[in-house]
Coordinates of C-alpha atoms in Angstrom, one line a residue:
M1 CA 110.3 -46.8 -21.0
I2 CA 112.6 -49.9 -21.5
V3 CA 115.5 -47.8 -21.1
T4 CA 113.9 -46.3 -17.8
V5 CA 113.2 -50.2 -16.5
G6 CA 116.9 -50.9 -17.1
I7 CA 118.2 -48.1 -15.4
W8 CA 115.9 -48.5 -12.5
I9 CA 117.2 -52.1 -12.2
Y10 CA 120.7 -51.1 -12.2
I11 CA 120.1 -48.3 -9.4
T12 CA 118.3 -51.1 -7.3
V13 CA 121.3 -53.2 -7.6
C14 CA 123.8 -50.5 -6.7
F15 CA 121.7 -49.3 -3.5
L16 CA 121.0 -52.9 -2.3
V17 CA 124.7 -54.3 -2.7
L18 CA 126.5 -51.0 -1.7
G19 CA 123.8 -50.5 1.3
S20 CA 124.6 -54.2 2.5
G21 CA 128.2 -53.7 2.1
I22 CA 128.0 -50.6 4.3
T23 CA 125.8 -52.4 7.1
E24 CA 128.5 -55.3 7.1
L25 CA 131.2 -52.6 7.4
I26 CA 129.2 -51.0 10.2
K27 CA 128.5 -54.6 12.0
R28 CA 132.5 -55.4 11.8
I29 CA 133.7 -51.9 13.1
S30 CA 130.8 -51.2 15.8
G31 CA 129.3 -54.7 16.5
Y32 CA 126.0 -53.1 15.4
E33 CA 123.9 -55.3 12.9
C34 CA 121.1 -53.4 10.7
K35 CA 118.6 -55.6 9.8
D36 CA 116.3 -53.2 8.4
I37 CA 116.1 -53.4 4.4
S38 CA 114.8 -49.8 4.2
L39 CA 117.8 -48.6 6.0
T40 CA 120.1 -50.6 3.8
W41 CA 118.4 -49.3 0.9
I42 CA 118.6 -45.5 1.9
L43 CA 122.5 -46.2 3.1
G44 CA 123.2 -47.4 -0.2
L45 CA 121.4 -44.6 -1.7
C46 CA 123.7 -42.0 0.5
M47 CA 127.0 -43.8 -0.2
T48 CA 126.3 -44.2 -4.1
T49 CA 125.6 -40.4 -4.0
V50 CA 129.0 -39.8 -2.0
Y51 CA 130.9 -41.8 -4.2
A52 CA 129.8 -40.0 -7.2
E53 CA 130.6 -36.8 -5.4
Y54 CA 134.1 -37.8 -4.9
F55 CA 134.6 -39.1 -8.1
S56 CA 133.4 -35.5 -9.5
L57 CA 136.4 -34.3 -7.9
F58 CA 139.0 -35.8 -10.1
S59 CA 137.0 -36.2 -13.3
G60 CA 133.7 -36.3 -15.1
V61 CA 131.1 -38.7 -13.8
G62 CA 130.4 -41.2 -16.6
K63 CA 131.7 -44.5 -18.0
L64 CA 134.6 -44.8 -15.8
A65 CA 132.7 -43.6 -12.7
N66 CA 130.3 -46.6 -13.3
G67 CA 132.9 -48.7 -14.3
I68 CA 134.6 -48.6 -10.9
M69 CA 131.2 -48.7 -9.4
I70 CA 130.3 -52.2 -11.0
A71 CA 133.6 -53.5 -9.9
V72 CA 133.2 -52.5 -6.5
L73 CA 129.7 -54.3 -6.4
C74 CA 131.0 -57.2 -7.7
L75 CA 133.8 -57.3 -5.3
I76 CA 130.9 -56.8 -2.4
L77 CA 128.8 -59.5 -3.8
Y78 CA 131.8 -62.1 -3.9
I79 CA 132.5 -61.1 -0.3
N80 CA 129.1 -61.4 0.9
R81 CA 127.8 -64.2 -1.6
K82 CA 126.5 -66.8 0.8
K83 CA 124.5 -63.9 2.7
A84 CA 123.3 -62.4 -0.5
L85 CA 122.4 -66.0 -2.1
K86 CA 120.3 -66.5 1.3
W87 CA 118.7 -63.1 1.0
C88 CA 117.6 -63.6 -2.7
K89 CA 116.3 -67.3 -1.9
A90 CA 114.1 -65.5 0.9
V91 CA 112.8 -62.9 -1.1
W92 CA 111.7 -65.2 -4.0
T93 CA 109.9 -67.6 -1.2
E94 CA 107.8 -64.5 -0.3
I95 CA 107.0 -63.7 -3.6
K96 CA 105.8 -67.0 -4.3
V97 CA 103.5 -67.0 -1.2
L98 CA 102.3 -63.5 -2.0
D99 CA 98.7 -63.1 -3.1
K100 CA 98.6 -62.5 -6.7
R101 CA 96.3 -59.4 -5.9
Y102 CA 99.3 -57.4 -4.6
I103 CA 101.4 -58.6 -7.5
V104 CA 98.8 -57.2 -10.0
I105 CA 98.8 -54.0 -7.9
A106 CA 102.5 -53.8 -7.6
I107 CA 102.8 -54.0 -11.6
V108 CA 100.2 -51.4 -11.9
F109 CA 101.9 -48.8 -10.0
S110 CA 105.2 -49.8 -11.3
I111 CA 103.8 -49.0 -14.9
L112 CA 102.3 -45.8 -13.6
F113 CA 105.7 -44.4 -11.9
I114 CA 107.8 -45.7 -15.0
V115 CA 105.5 -43.7 -17.4
I116 CA 105.6 -40.6 -15.4
S117 CA 109.3 -40.6 -15.0
S118 CA 109.8 -41.3 -18.6
Q119 CA 108.2 -38.0 -19.7
K120 CA 110.0 -34.7 -20.3
A121 CA 111.4 -32.7 -17.5
H122 CA 108.5 -30.4 -17.3
H123 CA 110.4 -28.0 -14.8
A124 CA 111.5 -24.5 -15.1
D125 CA 114.5 -24.9 -12.7
T126 CA 115.7 -27.7 -14.9
D127 CA 115.8 -25.6 -17.9
L128 CA 117.6 -22.7 -16.0
Y129 CA 120.1 -25.0 -14.1
H130 CA 119.3 -28.5 -13.0
A131 CA 120.5 -29.9 -16.7
Q132 CA 123.4 -27.7 -17.0
A133 CA 124.7 -28.6 -13.7
I134 CA 124.2 -32.4 -14.6
R135 CA 126.1 -31.9 -18.1
W136 CA 129.1 -30.2 -16.2
I137 CA 129.4 -33.1 -13.7
E138 CA 129.0 -35.7 -16.4
D139 CA 131.6 -33.9 -18.7
Y140 CA 134.1 -32.4 -16.1
G141 CA 133.1 -33.2 -12.8
V142 CA 133.9 -30.0 -10.7
V143 CA 135.2 -27.0 -12.3
K144 CA 136.7 -24.2 -10.1
G145 CA 134.5 -20.8 -10.0
L146 CA 131.7 -22.4 -12.1
G147 CA 129.5 -20.3 -10.2
N148 CA 130.9 -17.1 -11.5
L149 CA 129.7 -18.1 -15.0
H150 CA 126.2 -19.3 -13.9
N151 CA 125.4 -18.4 -10.1
R152 CA 122.8 -21.0 -10.0
L153 CA 125.3 -24.0 -10.4
A154 CA 126.8 -23.0 -7.2
Y155 CA 123.9 -24.4 -5.5
N156 CA 125.7 -27.5 -5.6
S157 CA 123.3 -30.3 -4.4
A158 CA 124.5 -33.7 -3.8
F159 CA 121.5 -35.3 -6.0
M160 CA 123.2 -33.7 -8.9
C161 CA 126.1 -36.0 -8.8
L162 CA 123.8 -38.9 -8.1
Q163 CA 121.7 -38.0 -11.4
A164 CA 124.9 -37.7 -13.6
L165 CA 126.1 -41.2 -12.3
F166 CA 122.9 -42.8 -13.4
S167 CA 122.3 -40.5 -16.5
G168 CA 123.4 -43.3 -18.9
A169 CA 124.9 -40.7 -21.5
F170 CA 127.9 -42.6 -22.0
L171 CA 126.0 -45.6 -22.8
I172 CA 122.9 -44.7 -24.7
G173 CA 123.7 -41.4 -26.1
Q174 CA 121.1 -39.5 -24.3
S175 CA 121.2 -38.2 -20.7
T176 CA 118.3 -39.7 -18.8
H177 CA 116.4 -37.9 -15.8
V178 CA 114.6 -41.0 -14.1
V179 CA 116.2 -41.1 -10.5
N180 CA 113.6 -38.8 -9.0
G181 CA 110.8 -41.4 -10.4
Y182 CA 112.7 -44.2 -9.1
I183 CA 112.9 -42.7 -5.6
C184 CA 109.3 -41.7 -5.6
F185 CA 108.2 -45.2 -6.5
C186 CA 110.3 -46.8 -3.8
A187 CA 109.2 -44.4 -1.4
F188 CA 105.5 -45.1 -2.4
G189 CA 106.2 -49.0 -2.0
Y190 CA 107.6 -48.5 1.3
A191 CA 104.9 -46.3 2.7
M192 CA 102.0 -48.7 1.2
I193 CA 103.7 -51.9 2.6
T194 CA 103.9 -50.3 5.8
L195 CA 100.3 -49.1 5.9
L196 CA 98.9 -52.4 4.8
H197 CA 101.0 -54.2 7.7
A198 CA 99.9 -51.4 10.2
K199 CA 97.8 -52.6 13.1
R200 CA 96.7 -49.2 14.3
I201 CA 97.2 -45.6 13.5
C202 CA 100.1 -44.1 15.0
P203 CA 102.9 -41.1 14.2
S204 CA 105.1 -43.4 12.4
N205 CA 102.1 -44.7 9.9
M206 CA 100.9 -41.1 9.6
F207 CA 104.4 -40.1 8.2
C208 CA 103.8 -43.0 5.6
G209 CA 100.7 -41.2 4.7
A210 CA 102.5 -38.2 4.6
I211 CA 104.8 -39.6 2.2
I212 CA 102.2 -40.6 -0.4
C213 CA 100.6 -37.4 -0.1
Y214 CA 104.0 -35.6 -0.9
I215 CA 104.2 -37.8 -3.9
L216 CA 100.9 -36.8 -5.0
Y217 CA 101.8 -33.0 -4.7
A218 CA 105.1 -33.7 -6.8
V219 CA 103.6 -35.7 -9.3
K220 CA 104.5 -33.2 -12.1
I221 CA 108.0 -32.7 -11.3
I222 CA 108.7 -36.4 -10.6
S223 CA 110.5 -36.7 -14.1
S224 CA 112.8 -33.7 -13.5
P225 CA 116.1 -34.0 -11.7
N226 CA 115.0 -31.3 -9.2
T227 CA 116.7 -31.3 -5.9
D228 CA 113.5 -30.9 -3.8
V229 CA 111.9 -34.5 -4.1
L230 CA 114.9 -36.7 -2.6
A231 CA 115.6 -34.0 0.1
L232 CA 111.8 -33.8 1.6
L233 CA 111.2 -37.4 1.0
L234 CA 114.4 -38.2 3.1
V235 CA 112.9 -36.0 5.8
L236 CA 109.7 -37.7 6.1
F237 CA 111.5 -41.1 6.1
I238 CA 113.8 -39.9 8.9
L239 CA 111.0 -38.7 11.1
Q240 CA 109.0 -41.8 10.2
K241 CA 111.7 -44.1 11.6
W242 CA 112.3 -41.9 14.4
C243 CA 108.5 -42.0 15.5
Q244 CA 108.8 -46.0 14.8
Q245 CA 111.4 -46.1 17.5
I246 CA 109.5 -44.0 20.0
E247 CA 106.7 -46.2 19.6
K248 CA 108.9 -49.2 20.2
R249 CA 110.3 -47.6 23.1
S250 CA 113.6 -48.5 21.6
Q251 CA 117.0 -47.0 23.0
D252 CA 118.7 -48.7 19.9
T253 CA 121.4 -46.2 19.5
G254 CA 122.4 -47.8 16.5
I255 CA 119.6 -46.9 14.4
Y256 CA 119.6 -43.4 15.6
C257 CA 122.9 -42.8 14.7
I258 CA 122.4 -44.4 11.2
L259 CA 119.4 -41.6 11.0
S260 CA 122.1 -39.1 12.0
V261 CA 124.3 -39.8 8.9
I262 CA 121.3 -39.8 6.8
G263 CA 120.4 -36.5 7.9
A264 CA 123.5 -35.1 7.6
F265 CA 123.6 -36.4 4.0
T266 CA 119.9 -34.9 3.7
V267 CA 121.4 -31.5 4.3
S268 CA 124.1 -32.1 1.2
V269 CA 120.9 -32.6 -0.8
K270 CA 119.0 -29.5 0.1
L271 CA 120.2 -26.8 2.7
S272 CA 116.3 -26.0 3.1
A273 CA 116.5 -29.4 5.3
A274 CA 119.2 -28.3 7.6
M275 CA 117.3 -28.4 10.9
I276 CA 117.0 -32.3 10.6
V277 CA 120.4 -32.5 11.8
L278 CA 118.9 -31.6 15.1
L279 CA 117.9 -35.3 15.8
A280 CA 121.6 -36.2 15.9
V281 CA 121.7 -34.8 19.4
K282 CA 120.1 -37.9 20.9
P283 CA 122.6 -40.5 19.8
V284 CA 125.3 -38.1 20.7
F285 CA 124.1 -37.3 24.3
I286 CA 123.2 -41.3 24.9
L287 CA 126.6 -42.2 23.8
G288 CA 128.3 -39.6 26.1
K289 CA 126.3 -40.4 28.7
R290 CA 127.5 -44.2 28.6
K291 CA 130.9 -42.6 27.9
K292 CA 131.0 -44.4 24.4
W293 CA 133.6 -42.0 23.2
R294 CA 134.7 -44.5 20.4
E295 CA 131.2 -44.7 19.1
I296 CA 130.9 -41.2 19.1
L297 CA 134.2 -40.7 17.0
L298 CA 132.8 -43.1 14.7
L299 CA 129.6 -41.4 14.2
G300 CA 131.4 -38.1 13.9
S301 CA 134.0 -39.7 11.1
A302 CA 130.8 -41.1 9.2
I303 CA 129.1 -37.8 8.9
I304 CA 132.4 -36.1 8.0
I305 CA 132.7 -38.7 5.3
V306 CA 129.3 -38.0 3.7
V307 CA 129.5 -34.2 4.2
A308 CA 133.0 -33.7 2.9
P309 CA 132.7 -33.8 -0.6
F310 CA 129.8 -31.6 -0.8
I311 CA 131.9 -29.1 1.2
I312 CA 134.6 -29.5 -0.9
R313 CA 132.5 -29.1 -4.1
N314 CA 131.0 -25.9 -2.5
I315 CA 134.6 -24.4 -2.1
L316 CA 135.6 -25.5 -5.6
I317 CA 132.6 -24.0 -7.4
S318 CA 132.1 -20.9 -5.4
G319 CA 134.8 -20.0 -3.2
Y320 CA 132.5 -20.4 0.1
L321 CA 131.9 -23.1 2.7
L322 CA 128.3 -22.6 1.9
Y323 CA 126.6 -21.1 -1.0
P324 CA 125.0 -18.7 -0.8
Y325 CA 126.3 -17.5 2.5
S326 CA 129.1 -15.0 2.1
A327 CA 129.5 -14.5 5.8
I328 CA 131.1 -17.7 6.2
D329 CA 134.4 -16.5 4.3
L330 CA 137.2 -18.6 4.9
F331 CA 139.3 -19.0 1.5
D332 CA 141.3 -16.6 -0.3
V333 CA 141.0 -18.4 -3.7
D334 CA 141.2 -16.3 -6.9
W335 CA 137.9 -18.0 -8.4
K336 CA 135.8 -16.7 -5.4
M337 CA 132.5 -15.5 -6.4
S338 CA 132.0 -12.0 -5.9
K339 CA 130.4 -11.2 -2.5
S340 CA 127.8 -8.7 -4.3
V341 CA 126.7 -11.8 -6.3
V342 CA 126.5 -14.1 -3.5
D343 CA 124.5 -11.8 -1.4
F344 CA 122.1 -10.7 -4.1
D345 CA 121.5 -14.3 -4.9
R346 CA 120.7 -15.3 -1.3
R347 CA 118.4 -12.2 -0.9
E348 CA 116.7 -13.0 -4.1
I349 CA 115.9 -16.8 -3.1
M350 CA 114.2 -15.5 0.0
I351 CA 112.0 -12.5 -1.3
Y352 CA 111.2 -15.1 -4.2
A353 CA 109.8 -17.6 -1.8
K354 CA 108.0 -15.1 0.1
G355 CA 106.2 -13.9 -3.0
I356 CA 108.0 -10.7 -3.5
S357 CA 109.0 -10.2 -7.1
D358 CA 111.0 -7.3 -7.0
Y359 CA 114.4 -7.5 -5.4
F360 CA 114.6 -3.8 -4.4
Q361 CA 111.0 -3.8 -3.1
S362 CA 111.1 -3.8 0.8
G363 CA 110.2 -7.1 2.6
T364 CA 112.7 -8.0 4.9
K365 CA 110.3 -7.4 7.8
I366 CA 107.5 -10.0 8.7
R367 CA 104.9 -7.4 8.7
E368 CA 105.7 -6.3 4.9
W369 CA 106.4 -9.7 3.4
F370 CA 103.9 -12.2 5.3
P371 CA 100.7 -10.3 4.0
I372 CA 102.0 -10.7 0.3
W373 CA 102.8 -14.2 0.7
W374 CA 99.5 -15.0 2.6
E375 CA 97.5 -13.8 -0.2
Q376 CA 99.5 -16.0 -2.7
Q377 CA 99.0 -19.4 -0.9
G378 CA 96.0 -21.7 -1.6
I379 CA 93.4 -23.4 0.2
P380 CA 95.5 -26.5 1.3
V381 CA 98.4 -24.3 2.8
Y382 CA 95.7 -22.2 4.7
V383 CA 94.3 -25.5 6.1
L384 CA 97.8 -27.1 7.0
I385 CA 98.7 -23.7 8.8
G386 CA 95.5 -23.7 10.9
I387 CA 95.8 -27.3 11.5
N388 CA 99.6 -26.7 12.6
M389 CA 98.6 -23.9 15.1
L390 CA 95.6 -26.1 16.7
L391 CA 97.4 -29.2 17.2
G392 CA 100.5 -27.3 18.2
I393 CA 98.7 -25.7 21.1
W394 CA 96.9 -29.0 22.3
E395 CA 100.6 -30.8 22.1
C396 CA 101.9 -27.9 24.3
C397 CA 99.1 -28.2 26.7
N398 CA 99.0 -32.1 26.6
T399 CA 103.1 -31.8 27.3
L400 CA 102.7 -29.7 30.4
K401 CA 100.0 -31.8 31.6
L402 CA 102.2 -34.9 31.4
I403 CA 105.1 -33.1 32.9
H404 CA 103.0 -32.4 36.0
K405 CA 102.1 -35.8 36.3
R406 CA 105.8 -37.0 35.5
V407 CA 104.9 -39.3 32.8
V408 CA 105.9 -37.4 29.9
N409 CA 107.9 -39.3 26.9
W410 CA 110.8 -36.8 26.6
D411 CA 111.9 -38.5 22.9
R412 CA 108.5 -37.4 21.9
V413 CA 108.8 -33.9 23.1
F414 CA 112.3 -33.9 21.5
V415 CA 110.5 -34.6 18.0
F416 CA 107.9 -32.3 18.5
G417 CA 110.2 -29.5 19.3
T418 CA 112.4 -30.4 16.2
L419 CA 109.5 -30.2 14.2
C420 CA 108.5 -26.8 15.3
I421 CA 112.0 -25.6 14.8
M422 CA 111.7 -26.8 11.3
L423 CA 108.6 -25.3 10.4
V424 CA 109.6 -21.9 11.9
F425 CA 113.0 -22.2 10.0
W426 CA 111.0 -22.9 6.7
L427 CA 108.5 -20.1 7.2
F428 CA 110.9 -17.4 8.1
S429 CA 113.7 -18.3 5.6
A430 CA 112.4 -19.2 2.1
P431 CA 108.6 -20.3 2.8
N432 CA 107.9 -21.4 -0.8
S433 CA 105.6 -24.8 -0.6
R434 CA 107.9 -26.6 -3.1
Y435 CA 110.8 -26.2 -1.2
G436 CA 109.4 -27.2 2.2
I437 CA 105.7 -28.2 2.0
V438 CA 106.5 -31.4 4.1
F439 CA 107.3 -29.2 7.1
L440 CA 103.6 -28.4 7.4
F441 CA 103.1 -32.2 7.8
G442 CA 105.3 -32.8 10.8
I443 CA 103.3 -31.6 13.4
P444 CA 100.0 -32.9 12.4
C445 CA 101.4 -36.3 11.6
L446 CA 102.8 -36.6 15.4
V447 CA 99.7 -35.2 17.0
L448 CA 97.0 -36.8 15.1
G449 CA 98.8 -39.9 15.0
D450 CA 98.6 -40.2 18.9
I451 CA 95.1 -38.7 19.4
L452 CA 93.6 -41.4 16.7
K453 CA 95.8 -44.5 17.8
K454 CA 92.7 -46.4 19.1
V455 CA 91.4 -46.3 15.5
S456 CA 91.8 -49.9 14.1
C457 CA 94.1 -51.4 11.1
K458 CA 90.8 -51.2 8.9
G459 CA 90.9 -47.6 9.0
M460 CA 94.6 -47.7 8.0
W461 CA 93.7 -49.9 5.0
I462 CA 90.9 -47.4 4.0
G463 CA 93.2 -44.7 4.1
A464 CA 95.8 -46.3 2.0
G465 CA 93.2 -47.5 -0.6
V466 CA 91.8 -43.8 -0.8
L467 CA 95.4 -42.5 -1.3
A468 CA 96.0 -45.1 -3.9
I469 CA 93.1 -44.4 -5.8
V470 CA 93.6 -40.9 -5.7
L471 CA 97.3 -41.1 -6.8
I472 CA 96.2 -43.6 -9.7
G473 CA 93.6 -40.6 -11.0
V474 CA 96.4 -38.2 -10.4
F475 CA 98.8 -39.9 -12.5
G476 CA 96.3 -40.9 -15.3
S477 CA 95.7 -37.4 -15.5
C478 CA 99.3 -36.3 -16.0
I479 CA 99.8 -39.2 -18.4
R480 CA 96.9 -38.3 -20.7
E481 CA 98.3 -34.7 -20.7
R482 CA 101.5 -35.8 -22.3
M483 CA 100.8 -38.7 -24.0
D484 CA 102.9 -37.4 -26.9
E485 CA 106.0 -37.7 -24.8
I486 CA 105.8 -41.3 -24.0
S487 CA 108.2 -43.8 -25.8
I488 CA 108.3 -47.5 -25.6
K489 CA 112.1 -47.3 -25.9
R490 CA 113.5 -44.3 -24.2
P491 CA 112.4 -41.7 -21.7
G492 CA 111.8 -38.2 -22.8
Y493 CA 114.7 -35.9 -23.7
Y494 CA 115.6 -32.7 -21.9
I495 CA 113.6 -29.6 -23.5
Y496 CA 115.8 -27.9 -26.2
R497 CA 116.6 -24.6 -25.3
E498 CA 118.1 -22.3 -27.9
C499 CA 121.3 -20.3 -27.3
K500 CA 123.1 -17.9 -29.2
E501 CA 127.1 -18.4 -29.7
K502 CA 129.3 -15.7 -28.6
D503 CA 133.1 -15.1 -29.1
W504 CA 134.4 -14.6 -25.4
D505 CA 138.4 -14.4 -24.4
D506 CA 139.0 -16.3 -27.7
N507 CA 136.7 -19.0 -26.7
I508 CA 133.0 -20.0 -27.7
M509 CA 130.5 -19.2 -25.1
Y510 CA 126.8 -19.9 -25.4
V511 CA 124.3 -17.5 -23.8
A512 CA 120.7 -18.1 -23.2
I513 CA 118.1 -16.6 -25.4
E514 CA 114.7 -17.8 -23.9
N515 CA 114.0 -16.7 -20.1
C516 CA 117.8 -17.3 -19.0
Y517 CA 117.2 -21.1 -19.9
C518 CA 120.8 -22.6 -20.8
G519 CA 119.1 -26.1 -21.2
Y520 CA 121.3 -29.1 -21.4
Y521 CA 122.8 -29.2 -24.7
F522 CA 124.9 -26.1 -25.0
L523 CA 128.4 -25.9 -22.9
P524 CA 129.8 -23.9 -21.8
A525 CA 126.4 -21.5 -21.3
T526 CA 125.7 -18.5 -19.1
P527 CA 122.1 -17.1 -18.7
Y528 CA 123.2 -13.6 -18.6
E529 CA 125.5 -12.2 -21.4
K530 CA 126.2 -9.1 -19.2
V531 CA 128.0 -11.7 -16.5
L532 CA 130.7 -12.1 -19.1
G533 CA 131.9 -8.7 -18.6
F534 CA 132.8 -9.1 -15.1
I535 CA 134.8 -12.2 -15.2
E536 CA 137.5 -14.2 -16.9
M537 CA 138.9 -17.7 -17.7
R538 CA 141.7 -18.8 -15.2
G539 CA 143.4 -20.4 -18.3
D540 CA 143.4 -21.6 -21.8
D541 CA 140.5 -24.2 -21.3
I542 CA 137.2 -24.0 -19.6
Q543 CA 138.1 -27.0 -17.4
E544 CA 140.5 -24.7 -15.3
G545 CA 137.5 -22.6 -14.5
F546 CA 136.6 -19.0 -14.4
R547 CA 137.4 -16.0 -11.9
P548 CA 135.9 -12.4 -11.2
R549 CA 138.0 -9.9 -13.2
S550 CA 140.7 -8.1 -10.6
D551 CA 139.3 -4.6 -11.8
V552 CA 135.6 -5.3 -10.9
K553 CA 136.3 -6.2 -7.2
E554 CA 134.9 -3.0 -5.8
I555 CA 131.9 -3.0 -7.9
Y556 CA 128.3 -4.4 -6.7
Y557 CA 126.8 -6.5 -9.5
N558 CA 124.3 -9.2 -9.2
N559 CA 124.0 -12.7 -10.8
S560 CA 122.8 -11.4 -14.2
G561 CA 125.7 -8.7 -14.5
M562 CA 123.4 -5.6 -13.4
I563 CA 125.3 -3.0 -11.2
Y564 CA 123.2 -2.1 -8.0
T565 CA 123.1 -0.3 -4.9
L566 CA 123.3 -2.3 -1.6
V567 CA 119.9 -2.8 0.2
K568 CA 120.1 -3.2 3.8

């Protein structure tokens, strides 16, 4: 746990210092000054991740990447030393006058989150590909055609680069996985502080409650470097900030532009969050209406800077602009993954999320898959879907009524429409609750926040207190289950997964033995031995990458090396 605390302090410094540097840059370029510390922190998170992604294009993300990062942080601190000192004094003054009970509560929750984050990574996908992806990034950065060896490495979430940057493998001889825990702790702190300062119930405060509820839902996977946690918390944060601006009746395009950039970054973390970018329409529309073409160009440039390394990594790892979408086939490179593998993987993701276990089983039509999916859901999902339907109908009727009276808030209508699209997109693409349970939170938060707006702040405090008590109980239960994994010094190691050694193309290759789990410790590794019969190395060293063999281009084979017939 001591190592976890050290890494968290380092991450905090990186995010705040880099975030303040970015906000200062924004001020000098556009004249807009961002005074929101939460936005500064999020911008620091985004830019740190983007930096790690860019660095991975040239080298492994380890000692040198952190050395350059520290040098940049020192430079930013030196340039903004007066502002930084002033901010530190202000924070210290706030802490000194803070009620001691709040300090005790903060310490208690800090310990709970640190302990949970320091446990082993109990997540099947971590053993399947998260750990392996992080190991490749730590050692090599990006490798051309890596998806040919292990198709799931082509999922290429930006979060993997962030986790590799802060894994500490080069320093302590162990790759840690405590970034998700840190992000959840900060998100929980932000939500609780906002709720405790709330004067009434409103949509933005309801979204803060949703943040805490999601952390409760994800508590058992917080110690895993999975990609769902960051993406879904960012979605909730963006929606919370949007609602906050609507409640203030703010037309501050600066905040909307920053949220648009954060939204674009969120898509690079998880493609299932793609519909969040629809919110970027508003700042572009406002700036276009005011004929502020320079600002539109700056916004577009910022989004390109954020998304570019993700796209480049996609192309280098899989040969496609977006994986697993073979229809967007723009590049003729020798390491391009077989179209049959990409198509199979995309369909497999969708049918798995819809509750269908057999790829070859019919299930592409809603009347075929929906009953199967529905039967597998629990009571919470049934309740949430029912609430979404009722509140969705209520909101539509209320909106029509307000339009008739000509008093409608079009920003609210825009957010409601976006929430509906996000929910439908999730439901009809990959409706696994782990991928997007928060999309079921959106409409209730928006509509109930408005219906209950007359409830006093005492109701908010009671609600926040109940959520906090439940969280303590859930965390305590998880800690008791895994007490043997807790160490005072270090966080838990990745679970050891055995692989067998195989001679392949005069090189050593490792093949997973148990459930396709390659884990962290064997490299290079593939979950399926049969795949090796369809691919070859691009050179003498694994760093040069992998490609499909030229004599198998006409064969339809899947990600496990099994030949199959096309399913239409």
